[in-house]
Amino acid sequence: FSLCLYLISPLVPEMATQEVQLNETLSHLKTESDTLKTKLEEERAKLHDVELHQVAEKVDGLGQFVMKTRRTLKGHGNKVLCMDWCKDKRRIVSSSQDGKVIVWDAFTTNKEHAVTMPCTWVMACAYAPSGCAVACGGLDNKCSVYPLSLDKNENLAAKKKSVAMHTNYLSACSFTNSDMQILTSSGDGTCALWDVESGQLLQSFHGHAADVLCLDLAPSETGNTFVSGGCDKKANVWDMRSGQCIQSFETHESDINSVRYYPSGDAFASGSDDATCRLYDLRADREVAIYSKESIIFGVSSVDFSLSGRLLFGGYNDYTINVWDVLKGTRVSILFGHENRVSTLRVSPDGTAFCSGSWDHTLRV
Amino acid sequence: MSNNSAASSIVVAQKAVKQLRLEASVRRIKVSQAAAELKTFCLQNAHKDPLLTGVPSSDNPFRPPKSCVLL
């Protein structure tokens, strides 16, 4: 928030007085804004009586982890940008820079459907809860829904439905609890909730000062909120019904590329270009852990929790996946295998596996 | 600076102040309590977490595909 004072010789004396009055009001508002920010930090600091890892001191450490790549999904012609699991725990949808969206059976590695989008850089894709449709979008500034046909010969593109329209690229999308609504985030700095059937905008979310890069919906038990992260280094928590930003966190030092709720819904993790992952507790209203190492200097593109929330998986731009002990703050494992940046990572719905997608054109399970 | 852009800057500033007031008034709990609850959740659900406990090969849907012997 910057204050500009201009010296202008006014044409009319009344204009000059108005000018001065407006600038005074602006100045008062800025002071109040600064005071509130300080107060907010003070209130948060008062309750910061202990660190998470201290509370977890007596918890048994995790043993050695051996995680192997069980499947490699090959077929994309260019960088894999996004992926999502189907609720059936075996199907995966992935999208790529080459404009292709592919639905895979991860058990058999067969491709079940493929769609070519009219744009390149399909940065977002999501599976519908029913498993009967997928949503995707990217540089076309839209989010489109494709019903998945059982008939493999049917041209999926024919049934495409354009649902969301932004004024800049689509960075992320997610169905809500049903196939009927989609939440989107965009390079235009906003998030939006849409009705799939009519394409109508149900709610828009304004508050980020720059591109919004990611979002995640709260687990259904915890109510109608979602978290978003952006290039303004902020992670915002929103009330879906009112469109209001209810909490905001600004401790990262660079773009936030990924946000994911902790399984209980009381916290969320974020991954950023500042090479750290952080955990924010919603009830304490502050950051409670940082997952970083001096040796890790590349940005985190994607994060997700294991089923119990004990493990945090982070996909990094140095081609690795780091696995963190959420409670103790230590790294328990580092996974190699991808030959380029890891761009997307999701744990399967039943927690038995996780899938990573990479700029090396492949996905690994 | 025209009065119009000063006026719109004020509207932006008023929104920012309103938002900060809302955020400052959020009810908060102590980190020690919040952390304890995160820890409890982890520990209570640990046994259900396949990536934590491991899954026997027979139950693992992603076990390496067995090679078939055609007789």
CSV table of C-alpha atoms in Angstrom, one decimal:
chain,number,residue,atom,x,y,z
A,1,PHE,CA,0.0,0.0,0.0
A,2,SER,CA,1.8,3.1,-1.1
A,3,LEU,CA,0.9,6.7,-0.5
A,4,CYS,CA,1.5,9.3,-3.3
A,5,LEU,CA,1.6,12.9,-2.6
A,6,TYR,CA,1.4,15.2,-5.6
A,7,LEU,CA,2.2,18.8,-5.6
A,8,ILE,CA,-0.2,20.4,-8.1
A,9,SER,CA,-1.1,24.0,-8.5
A,10,PRO,CA,-4.9,23.8,-8.4
A,11,LEU,CA,-7.0,25.5,-11.0
A,12,VAL,CA,-9.7,26.2,-8.5
A,13,PRO,CA,-9.2,26.8,-4.7
A,14,GLU,CA,-12.0,24.4,-3.8
A,15,MET,CA,-10.3,21.6,-5.6
A,16,ALA,CA,-7.2,22.3,-3.6
A,17,THR,CA,-9.0,21.9,-0.3
A,18,GLN,CA,-10.7,18.7,-1.5
A,19,GLU,CA,-7.3,17.4,-2.6
A,20,VAL,CA,-5.9,18.0,0.8
A,21,GLN,CA,-8.8,16.4,2.6
A,22,LEU,CA,-8.7,13.3,0.4
A,23,ASN,CA,-5.0,13.0,1.0
A,24,GLU,CA,-5.5,13.4,4.8
A,25,THR,CA,-8.1,10.6,4.8
A,26,LEU,CA,-5.8,8.4,2.8
A,27,SER,CA,-3.1,9.1,5.3
A,28,HIS,CA,-5.3,8.3,8.2
A,29,LEU,CA,-6.4,5.0,6.6
A,30,LYS,CA,-2.8,4.0,6.0
A,31,THR,CA,-1.9,4.7,9.6
A,32,GLU,CA,-4.9,2.6,10.8
A,33,SER,CA,-3.9,-0.1,8.4
A,34,ASP,CA,-0.4,-0.2,9.8
A,35,THR,CA,-1.6,-0.2,13.3
A,36,LEU,CA,-4.0,-3.1,12.6
A,37,LYS,CA,-1.2,-5.1,11.0
A,38,THR,CA,1.0,-4.6,14.0
A,39,LYS,CA,-1.8,-5.5,16.3
A,40,LEU,CA,-2.5,-8.7,14.3
A,41,GLU,CA,1.1,-9.8,14.6
A,42,GLU,CA,1.1,-9.0,18.4
A,43,GLU,CA,-2.1,-11.0,19.0
A,44,ARG,CA,-0.7,-14.0,17.0
A,45,ALA,CA,2.7,-13.7,18.9
A,46,LYS,CA,1.0,-13.8,22.3
A,47,LEU,CA,-0.3,-17.3,21.7
A,48,HIS,CA,3.0,-18.6,20.3
A,49,ASP,CA,4.0,-20.4,23.4
A,50,VAL,CA,5.7,-23.4,21.9
A,51,GLU,CA,6.9,-24.9,18.6
A,52,LEU,CA,5.2,-27.9,17.0
A,53,HIS,CA,8.4,-30.0,17.0
A,54,GLN,CA,8.8,-29.4,20.8
A,55,VAL,CA,5.3,-30.7,21.4
A,56,ALA,CA,6.3,-33.7,19.3
A,57,GLU,CA,9.6,-34.4,21.0
A,58,LYS,CA,8.4,-37.5,22.8
A,59,VAL,CA,6.7,-39.0,19.7
A,60,ASP,CA,8.5,-42.0,18.2
A,61,GLY,CA,10.7,-41.1,15.3
A,62,LEU,CA,9.8,-42.6,11.9
A,63,GLY,CA,12.0,-45.4,10.6
A,64,GLN,CA,13.7,-45.7,7.3
A,65,PHE,CA,11.3,-45.2,4.4
A,66,VAL,CA,11.6,-47.2,1.3
A,67,MET,CA,9.3,-45.9,-1.4
A,68,LYS,CA,9.6,-47.3,-4.8
A,69,THR,CA,8.2,-46.2,-8.1
A,70,ARG,CA,5.6,-48.9,-8.9
A,71,ARG,CA,4.3,-47.5,-12.2
A,72,THR,CA,5.6,-45.1,-14.7
A,73,LEU,CA,2.9,-43.5,-17.0
A,74,LYS,CA,4.3,-42.6,-20.3
A,75,GLY,CA,2.4,-40.9,-23.1
A,76,HIS,CA,2.5,-37.2,-22.7
A,77,GLY,CA,4.5,-35.5,-25.4
A,78,ASN,CA,5.6,-32.6,-23.2
A,79,LYS,CA,5.8,-31.4,-19.6
A,80,VAL,CA,3.2,-32.8,-17.3
A,81,LEU,CA,1.7,-29.9,-15.4
A,82,CYS,CA,-1.1,-31.3,-13.3
A,83,MET,CA,-2.8,-34.5,-12.1
A,84,ASP,CA,-5.6,-35.7,-10.0
A,85,TRP,CA,-6.9,-39.0,-8.7
A,86,CYS,CA,-10.3,-40.4,-9.2
A,87,LYS,CA,-12.2,-41.5,-6.1
A,88,ASP,CA,-11.9,-45.1,-7.3
A,89,LYS,CA,-8.2,-44.9,-6.2
A,90,ARG,CA,-7.0,-46.2,-9.5
A,91,ARG,CA,-7.7,-43.8,-12.2
A,92,ILE,CA,-5.7,-40.6,-12.8
A,93,VAL,CA,-6.2,-37.6,-15.0
A,94,SER,CA,-3.2,-35.6,-16.1
A,95,SER,CA,-2.7,-32.6,-18.2
A,96,SER,CA,0.3,-31.3,-20.2
A,97,GLN,CA,2.0,-28.4,-21.9
A,98,ASP,CA,1.2,-30.1,-25.2
A,99,GLY,CA,-2.5,-29.5,-24.7
A,100,LYS,CA,-3.4,-33.1,-24.0
A,101,VAL,CA,-5.4,-34.3,-21.1
A,102,ILE,CA,-5.2,-38.1,-20.5
A,103,VAL,CA,-7.1,-40.4,-18.2
A,104,TRP,CA,-5.1,-43.4,-17.1
A,105,ASP,CA,-5.8,-46.6,-15.2
A,106,ALA,CA,-2.8,-46.5,-12.8
A,107,PHE,CA,-3.0,-50.2,-12.0
A,108,THR,CA,-2.6,-51.3,-15.7
A,109,THR,CA,-0.9,-48.1,-17.0
A,110,ASN,CA,-3.5,-48.1,-19.8
A,111,LYS,CA,-4.7,-44.8,-21.2
A,112,GLU,CA,-8.5,-44.8,-21.1
A,113,HIS,CA,-9.3,-41.4,-22.6
A,114,ALA,CA,-7.4,-38.7,-24.3
A,115,VAL,CA,-8.5,-35.2,-25.1
A,116,THR,CA,-6.7,-32.5,-27.0
A,117,MET,CA,-7.4,-29.0,-25.7
A,118,PRO,CA,-7.5,-26.1,-28.1
A,119,CYS,CA,-4.7,-24.4,-26.0
A,120,THR,CA,-1.3,-25.4,-24.8
A,121,TRP,CA,-0.2,-25.3,-21.1
A,122,VAL,CA,-3.1,-27.0,-19.6
A,123,MET,CA,-2.1,-26.1,-16.1
A,124,ALA,CA,-5.1,-27.5,-14.2
A,125,CYS,CA,-7.1,-30.6,-14.2
A,126,ALA,CA,-9.4,-32.3,-11.8
A,127,TYR,CA,-11.5,-35.5,-11.6
A,128,ALA,CA,-15.2,-35.2,-10.7
A,129,PRO,CA,-16.3,-36.9,-7.5
A,130,SER,CA,-18.5,-39.3,-9.5
A,131,GLY,CA,-15.6,-40.3,-11.7
A,132,CYS,CA,-17.7,-39.5,-14.7
A,133,ALA,CA,-16.1,-36.3,-15.8
A,134,VAL,CA,-12.9,-34.3,-15.8
A,135,ALA,CA,-12.3,-30.6,-15.7
A,136,CYS,CA,-9.3,-28.8,-17.2
A,137,GLY,CA,-8.0,-25.5,-18.4
A,138,GLY,CA,-5.0,-23.3,-18.7
A,139,LEU,CA,-3.9,-20.6,-21.2
A,140,ASP,CA,-7.4,-20.6,-22.7
A,141,ASN,CA,-8.5,-18.7,-19.5
A,142,LYS,CA,-11.3,-21.2,-19.1
A,143,CYS,CA,-12.2,-24.3,-17.2
A,144,SER,CA,-14.0,-26.9,-19.3
A,145,VAL,CA,-15.7,-30.0,-18.2
A,146,TYR,CA,-15.6,-33.2,-20.3
A,147,PRO,CA,-18.0,-36.0,-19.5
A,148,LEU,CA,-16.2,-39.3,-19.8
A,149,SER,CA,-17.8,-41.7,-22.1
A,150,LEU,CA,-17.7,-45.4,-21.7
A,151,ASP,CA,-17.5,-45.6,-25.5
A,152,LYS,CA,-13.8,-45.3,-26.3
A,153,ASN,CA,-14.5,-44.3,-29.8
A,154,GLU,CA,-16.6,-41.3,-28.9
A,155,ASN,CA,-15.0,-37.9,-29.4
A,156,LEU,CA,-14.9,-36.4,-26.0
A,157,ALA,CA,-14.3,-32.9,-27.3
A,158,ALA,CA,-17.8,-32.9,-28.8
A,159,LYS,CA,-19.4,-33.0,-25.4
A,160,LYS,CA,-17.2,-30.4,-23.8
A,161,LYS,CA,-18.8,-27.8,-21.6
A,162,SER,CA,-17.1,-24.4,-20.9
A,163,VAL,CA,-17.8,-23.6,-17.4
A,164,ALA,CA,-15.5,-20.9,-16.1
A,165,MET,CA,-14.2,-17.8,-17.7
A,166,HIS,CA,-11.4,-15.8,-16.3
A,167,THR,CA,-9.4,-12.9,-17.7
A,168,ASN,CA,-6.1,-14.6,-17.4
A,169,TYR,CA,-4.8,-18.2,-17.3
A,170,LEU,CA,-6.5,-20.9,-15.2
A,171,SER,CA,-4.0,-22.1,-12.6
A,172,ALA,CA,-6.1,-24.6,-10.6
A,173,CYS,CA,-9.5,-26.1,-10.5
A,174,SER,CA,-11.4,-28.5,-8.2
A,175,PHE,CA,-14.9,-29.9,-8.0
A,176,THR,CA,-16.6,-29.3,-4.7
A,177,ASN,CA,-18.4,-32.2,-3.0
A,178,SER,CA,-20.4,-32.9,-6.1
A,179,ASP,CA,-20.1,-32.8,-9.9
A,180,MET,CA,-22.2,-29.7,-9.9
A,181,GLN,CA,-19.8,-27.0,-8.8
A,182,ILE,CA,-16.3,-26.1,-9.6
A,183,LEU,CA,-13.8,-23.8,-7.8
A,184,THR,CA,-11.2,-22.1,-10.0
A,185,SER,CA,-8.1,-19.9,-9.4
A,186,SER,CA,-6.5,-17.7,-12.0
A,187,GLY,CA,-3.7,-15.5,-13.1
A,188,ASP,CA,-6.2,-12.7,-13.0
A,189,GLY,CA,-5.8,-12.7,-9.2
A,190,THR,CA,-9.2,-14.1,-8.3
A,191,CYS,CA,-10.8,-17.4,-7.4
A,192,ALA,CA,-14.4,-18.2,-8.4
A,193,LEU,CA,-17.1,-20.8,-7.8
A,194,TRP,CA,-19.2,-21.9,-10.8
A,195,ASP,CA,-22.3,-23.9,-11.5
A,196,VAL,CA,-21.3,-26.6,-13.9
A,197,GLU,CA,-24.6,-27.0,-15.6
A,198,SER,CA,-25.4,-23.4,-16.4
A,199,GLY,CA,-21.8,-22.0,-16.3
A,200,GLN,CA,-23.1,-19.3,-14.0
A,201,LEU,CA,-20.7,-17.6,-11.6
A,202,LEU,CA,-21.9,-18.3,-8.1
A,203,GLN,CA,-19.3,-16.5,-6.0
A,204,SER,CA,-16.0,-14.7,-6.7
A,205,PHE,CA,-13.1,-14.2,-4.3
A,206,HIS,CA,-11.1,-11.1,-4.4
A,207,GLY,CA,-8.2,-10.3,-2.2
A,208,HIS,CA,-5.0,-11.6,-3.7
A,209,ALA,CA,-2.8,-8.8,-5.1
A,210,ALA,CA,-1.3,-11.0,-7.8
A,211,ASP,CA,-1.8,-14.3,-9.7
A,212,VAL,CA,-3.5,-17.0,-7.7
A,213,LEU,CA,-1.5,-20.2,-8.3
A,214,CYS,CA,-3.3,-22.9,-6.3
A,215,LEU,CA,-6.2,-23.8,-4.1
A,216,ASP,CA,-7.5,-26.6,-2.0
A,217,LEU,CA,-11.0,-27.3,-0.5
A,218,ALA,CA,-11.3,-28.1,3.2
A,219,PRO,CA,-12.2,-31.7,3.9
A,220,SER,CA,-16.0,-31.9,3.8
A,221,GLU,CA,-16.5,-32.4,7.5
A,222,THR,CA,-15.0,-29.0,8.3
A,223,GLY,CA,-17.3,-26.9,6.3
A,224,ASN,CA,-17.4,-24.6,3.4
A,225,THR,CA,-13.9,-23.1,3.2
A,226,PHE,CA,-11.0,-23.3,0.9
A,227,VAL,CA,-7.4,-22.0,0.9
A,228,SER,CA,-5.6,-20.4,-2.0
A,229,GLY,CA,-2.0,-19.4,-2.5
A,230,GLY,CA,-0.5,-16.8,-4.9
A,231,CYS,CA,2.3,-14.8,-6.3
A,232,ASP,CA,1.7,-12.2,-3.6
A,233,LYS,CA,3.2,-14.7,-1.1
A,234,LYS,CA,-0.1,-14.9,0.7
A,235,ALA,CA,-2.2,-17.9,1.6
A,236,ASN,CA,-5.8,-16.9,2.1
A,237,VAL,CA,-8.6,-18.9,3.7
A,238,TRP,CA,-12.0,-18.1,2.2
A,239,ASP,CA,-15.6,-18.6,3.2
A,240,MET,CA,-17.3,-20.1,0.1
A,241,ARG,CA,-20.7,-18.8,0.9
A,242,SER,CA,-19.9,-15.2,1.6
A,243,GLY,CA,-16.8,-14.7,-0.6
A,244,GLN,CA,-15.1,-13.3,2.4
A,245,CYS,CA,-11.4,-13.9,3.2
A,246,ILE,CA,-11.4,-15.0,6.8
A,247,GLN,CA,-7.7,-15.6,7.5
A,248,SER,CA,-4.6,-14.6,5.7
A,249,PHE,CA,-1.0,-15.7,6.1
A,250,GLU,CA,2.0,-14.0,4.7
A,251,THR,CA,5.3,-15.6,5.9
A,252,HIS,CA,6.6,-17.2,2.7
A,253,GLU,CA,9.3,-15.2,0.9
A,254,SER,CA,8.2,-16.0,-2.6
A,255,ASP,CA,5.3,-17.3,-4.8
A,256,ILE,CA,3.2,-20.0,-3.2
A,257,ASN,CA,2.8,-22.8,-5.7
A,258,SER,CA,0.8,-25.3,-3.8
A,259,VAL,CA,-1.5,-25.4,-0.8
A,260,ARG,CA,-3.1,-28.5,0.8
A,261,TYR,CA,-5.3,-29.0,3.9
A,262,TYR,CA,-4.1,-31.2,6.7
A,263,PRO,CA,-6.5,-34.2,6.8
A,264,SER,CA,-8.3,-33.0,10.0
A,265,GLY,CA,-9.0,-29.6,8.3
A,266,ASP,CA,-7.4,-27.7,11.2
A,267,ALA,CA,-4.3,-26.8,9.3
A,268,PHE,CA,-2.8,-26.5,5.8
A,269,ALA,CA,0.6,-26.8,4.2
A,270,SER,CA,2.1,-24.7,1.5
A,271,GLY,CA,5.0,-25.1,-0.9
A,272,SER,CA,6.8,-22.1,-2.3
A,273,ASP,CA,9.5,-20.9,-4.7
A,274,ASP,CA,11.4,-19.9,-1.5
A,275,ALA,CA,12.3,-23.6,-1.2
A,276,THR,CA,10.3,-24.2,2.0
A,277,CYS,CA,7.1,-25.9,2.9
A,278,ARG,CA,5.2,-24.4,5.8
A,279,LEU,CA,2.4,-25.6,8.0
A,280,TYR,CA,-0.2,-23.1,9.2
A,281,ASP,CA,-2.6,-23.9,11.9
A,282,LEU,CA,-6.1,-22.3,11.4
A,283,ARG,CA,-7.1,-22.2,15.0
A,284,ALA,CA,-3.8,-20.8,16.3
A,285,ASP,CA,-4.0,-18.5,13.2
A,286,ARG,CA,-0.3,-18.7,12.5
A,287,GLU,CA,2.6,-20.6,10.9
A,288,VAL,CA,3.6,-23.5,13.2
A,289,ALA,CA,6.3,-25.2,11.3
A,290,ILE,CA,8.8,-24.7,8.4
A,291,TYR,CA,10.2,-27.6,6.5
A,292,SER,CA,13.4,-26.6,5.0
A,293,LYS,CA,17.1,-27.4,4.8
A,294,GLU,CA,20.0,-25.3,3.8
A,295,SER,CA,20.9,-27.8,1.1
A,296,ILE,CA,17.4,-27.4,-0.5
A,297,ILE,CA,17.5,-24.3,-2.7
A,298,PHE,CA,15.0,-25.1,-5.4
A,299,GLY,CA,11.3,-24.2,-5.2
A,300,VAL,CA,8.6,-26.5,-4.2
A,301,SER,CA,5.9,-27.0,-6.9
A,302,SER,CA,3.5,-29.3,-5.1
A,303,VAL,CA,2.7,-30.6,-1.6
A,304,ASP,CA,0.4,-33.3,-0.2
A,305,PHE,CA,-0.1,-35.1,3.1
A,306,SER,CA,-0.3,-38.8,3.8
A,307,LEU,CA,-3.6,-40.1,5.2
A,308,SER,CA,-2.8,-39.5,8.9
A,309,GLY,CA,-1.1,-36.2,8.2
A,310,ARG,CA,2.2,-37.4,9.6
A,311,LEU,CA,4.0,-37.3,6.3
A,312,LEU,CA,4.3,-34.3,4.0
A,313,PHE,CA,5.4,-35.0,0.4
A,314,GLY,CA,6.9,-32.1,-1.5
A,315,GLY,CA,7.8,-32.1,-5.2
A,316,TYR,CA,10.7,-29.9,-6.0
A,317,ASN,CA,12.2,-28.1,-9.0
A,318,ASP,CA,15.5,-29.9,-8.5
A,319,TYR,CA,13.7,-33.1,-9.7
A,320,THR,CA,13.4,-34.7,-6.3
A,321,ILE,CA,10.6,-35.4,-3.9
A,322,ASN,CA,11.3,-34.8,-0.2
A,323,VAL,CA,9.3,-36.5,2.5
A,324,TRP,CA,9.0,-34.6,5.8
A,325,ASP,CA,7.9,-35.7,9.2
A,326,VAL,CA,5.2,-33.1,9.8
A,327,LEU,CA,5.4,-33.3,13.6
A,328,LYS,CA,9.2,-33.3,14.1
A,329,GLY,CA,10.0,-31.0,11.2
A,330,THR,CA,12.7,-33.3,9.9
A,331,ARG,CA,13.1,-34.9,6.4
A,332,VAL,CA,12.6,-38.6,6.5
A,333,SER,CA,13.3,-39.5,2.9
A,334,ILE,CA,14.4,-38.1,-0.5
A,335,LEU,CA,13.1,-39.8,-3.6
A,336,PHE,CA,14.9,-39.7,-6.9
A,337,GLY,CA,13.6,-40.8,-10.3
A,338,HIS,CA,12.2,-38.0,-12.3
A,339,GLU,CA,14.5,-36.5,-14.9
A,340,ASN,CA,13.1,-33.0,-14.7
A,341,ARG,CA,11.1,-30.8,-12.3
A,342,VAL,CA,8.4,-32.4,-10.3
A,343,SER,CA,5.4,-30.2,-11.1
A,344,THR,CA,2.5,-32.0,-9.4
A,345,LEU,CA,2.0,-34.5,-6.7
A,346,ARG,CA,-1.1,-36.1,-5.0
A,347,VAL,CA,-1.6,-38.9,-2.6
A,348,SER,CA,-4.2,-41.4,-3.6
A,349,PRO,CA,-7.7,-41.2,-2.0
A,350,ASP,CA,-7.1,-44.3,0.2
A,351,GLY,CA,-3.5,-43.3,1.0
A,352,THR,CA,-1.8,-46.4,-0.4
A,353,ALA,CA,0.2,-44.5,-3.0
A,354,PHE,CA,1.0,-41.1,-4.4
A,355,CYS,CA,1.5,-40.0,-7.9
A,356,SER,CA,4.0,-37.4,-9.1
A,357,GLY,CA,4.0,-35.7,-12.5
A,358,SER,CA,7.0,-34.0,-14.0
A,359,TRP,CA,8.4,-31.9,-16.8
A,360,ASP,CA,10.2,-35.1,-17.9
A,361,HIS,CA,6.8,-36.0,-19.6
A,362,THR,CA,6.0,-38.9,-17.2
A,363,LEU,CA,4.0,-39.6,-14.1
A,364,ARG,CA,5.1,-42.0,-11.5
A,365,VAL,CA,3.1,-43.9,-8.9
B,1,MET,CA,-3.5,13.5,-9.0
B,2,SER,CA,-7.1,13.9,-9.8
B,3,ASN,CA,-9.7,13.7,-7.1
B,4,ASN,CA,-11.1,10.6,-8.7
B,5,SER,CA,-8.1,8.5,-8.3
B,6,ALA,CA,-7.6,9.8,-4.7
B,7,ALA,CA,-11.2,8.8,-4.0
B,8,SER,CA,-10.7,5.3,-5.5
B,9,SER,CA,-7.5,4.9,-3.5
B,10,ILE,CA,-9.5,5.6,-0.4
B,11,VAL,CA,-12.1,3.0,-1.3
B,12,VAL,CA,-9.2,0.5,-1.7
B,13,ALA,CA,-7.7,1.6,1.6
B,14,GLN,CA,-11.0,1.4,3.4
B,15,LYS,CA,-11.5,-2.2,2.2
B,16,ALA,CA,-8.0,-3.1,3.4
B,17,VAL,CA,-8.7,-1.6,6.8
B,18,LYS,CA,-12.0,-3.5,7.0
B,19,GLN,CA,-10.3,-6.7,6.1
B,20,LEU,CA,-7.5,-6.2,8.7
B,21,ARG,CA,-10.1,-5.5,11.4
B,22,LEU,CA,-11.9,-8.8,10.5
B,23,GLU,CA,-8.6,-10.7,10.6
B,24,ALA,CA,-7.5,-9.1,13.9
B,25,SER,CA,-10.8,-10.1,15.5
B,26,VAL,CA,-10.4,-13.9,14.7
B,27,ARG,CA,-10.6,-16.1,17.8
B,28,ARG,CA,-7.3,-17.8,18.3
B,29,ILE,CA,-6.0,-20.7,20.5
B,30,LYS,CA,-2.6,-21.2,21.9
B,31,VAL,CA,0.0,-22.9,19.6
B,32,SER,CA,0.6,-25.5,22.4
B,33,GLN,CA,-3.0,-26.5,22.2
B,34,ALA,CA,-3.2,-26.5,18.4
B,35,ALA,CA,0.0,-28.4,18.1
B,36,ALA,CA,-1.2,-31.0,20.7
B,37,GLU,CA,-4.3,-31.6,18.6
B,38,LEU,CA,-2.3,-32.0,15.4
B,39,LYS,CA,-0.1,-34.5,17.1
B,40,THR,CA,-3.1,-36.4,18.5
B,41,PHE,CA,-4.7,-36.6,15.1
B,42,CYS,CA,-1.5,-38.0,13.5
B,43,LEU,CA,-1.0,-40.6,16.2
B,44,GLN,CA,-4.6,-41.7,16.3
B,45,ASN,CA,-4.7,-42.2,12.5
B,46,ALA,CA,-1.1,-43.6,12.1
B,47,HIS,CA,-2.2,-47.2,12.0
B,48,LYS,CA,-4.6,-46.4,9.1
B,49,ASP,CA,-2.0,-44.7,7.0
B,50,PRO,CA,-0.6,-47.2,4.4
B,51,LEU,CA,2.3,-45.0,3.4
B,52,LEU,CA,3.4,-44.9,7.0
B,53,THR,CA,2.9,-48.5,8.0
B,54,GLY,CA,3.6,-50.1,4.7
B,55,VAL,CA,1.2,-52.5,2.9
B,56,PRO,CA,1.9,-56.3,2.5
B,57,SER,CA,2.6,-57.2,-1.1
B,58,SER,CA,-0.6,-59.3,-1.3
B,59,ASP,CA,-2.7,-56.3,-0.4
B,60,ASN,CA,-0.8,-53.7,-2.4
B,61,PRO,CA,-2.7,-52.8,-5.5
B,62,PHE,CA,0.5,-51.4,-7.0
B,63,ARG,CA,2.7,-54.4,-6.3
B,64,PRO,CA,4.9,-55.1,-9.3
B,65,PRO,CA,2.9,-57.0,-11.8
B,66,LYS,CA,3.5,-60.7,-11.6
B,67,SER,CA,4.7,-62.3,-14.7
B,68,CYS,CA,2.4,-64.9,-16.2
B,69,VAL,CA,3.5,-68.3,-17.1
B,70,LEU,CA,1.6,-69.6,-20.1
B,71,LEU,CA,1.3,-73.3,-20.0
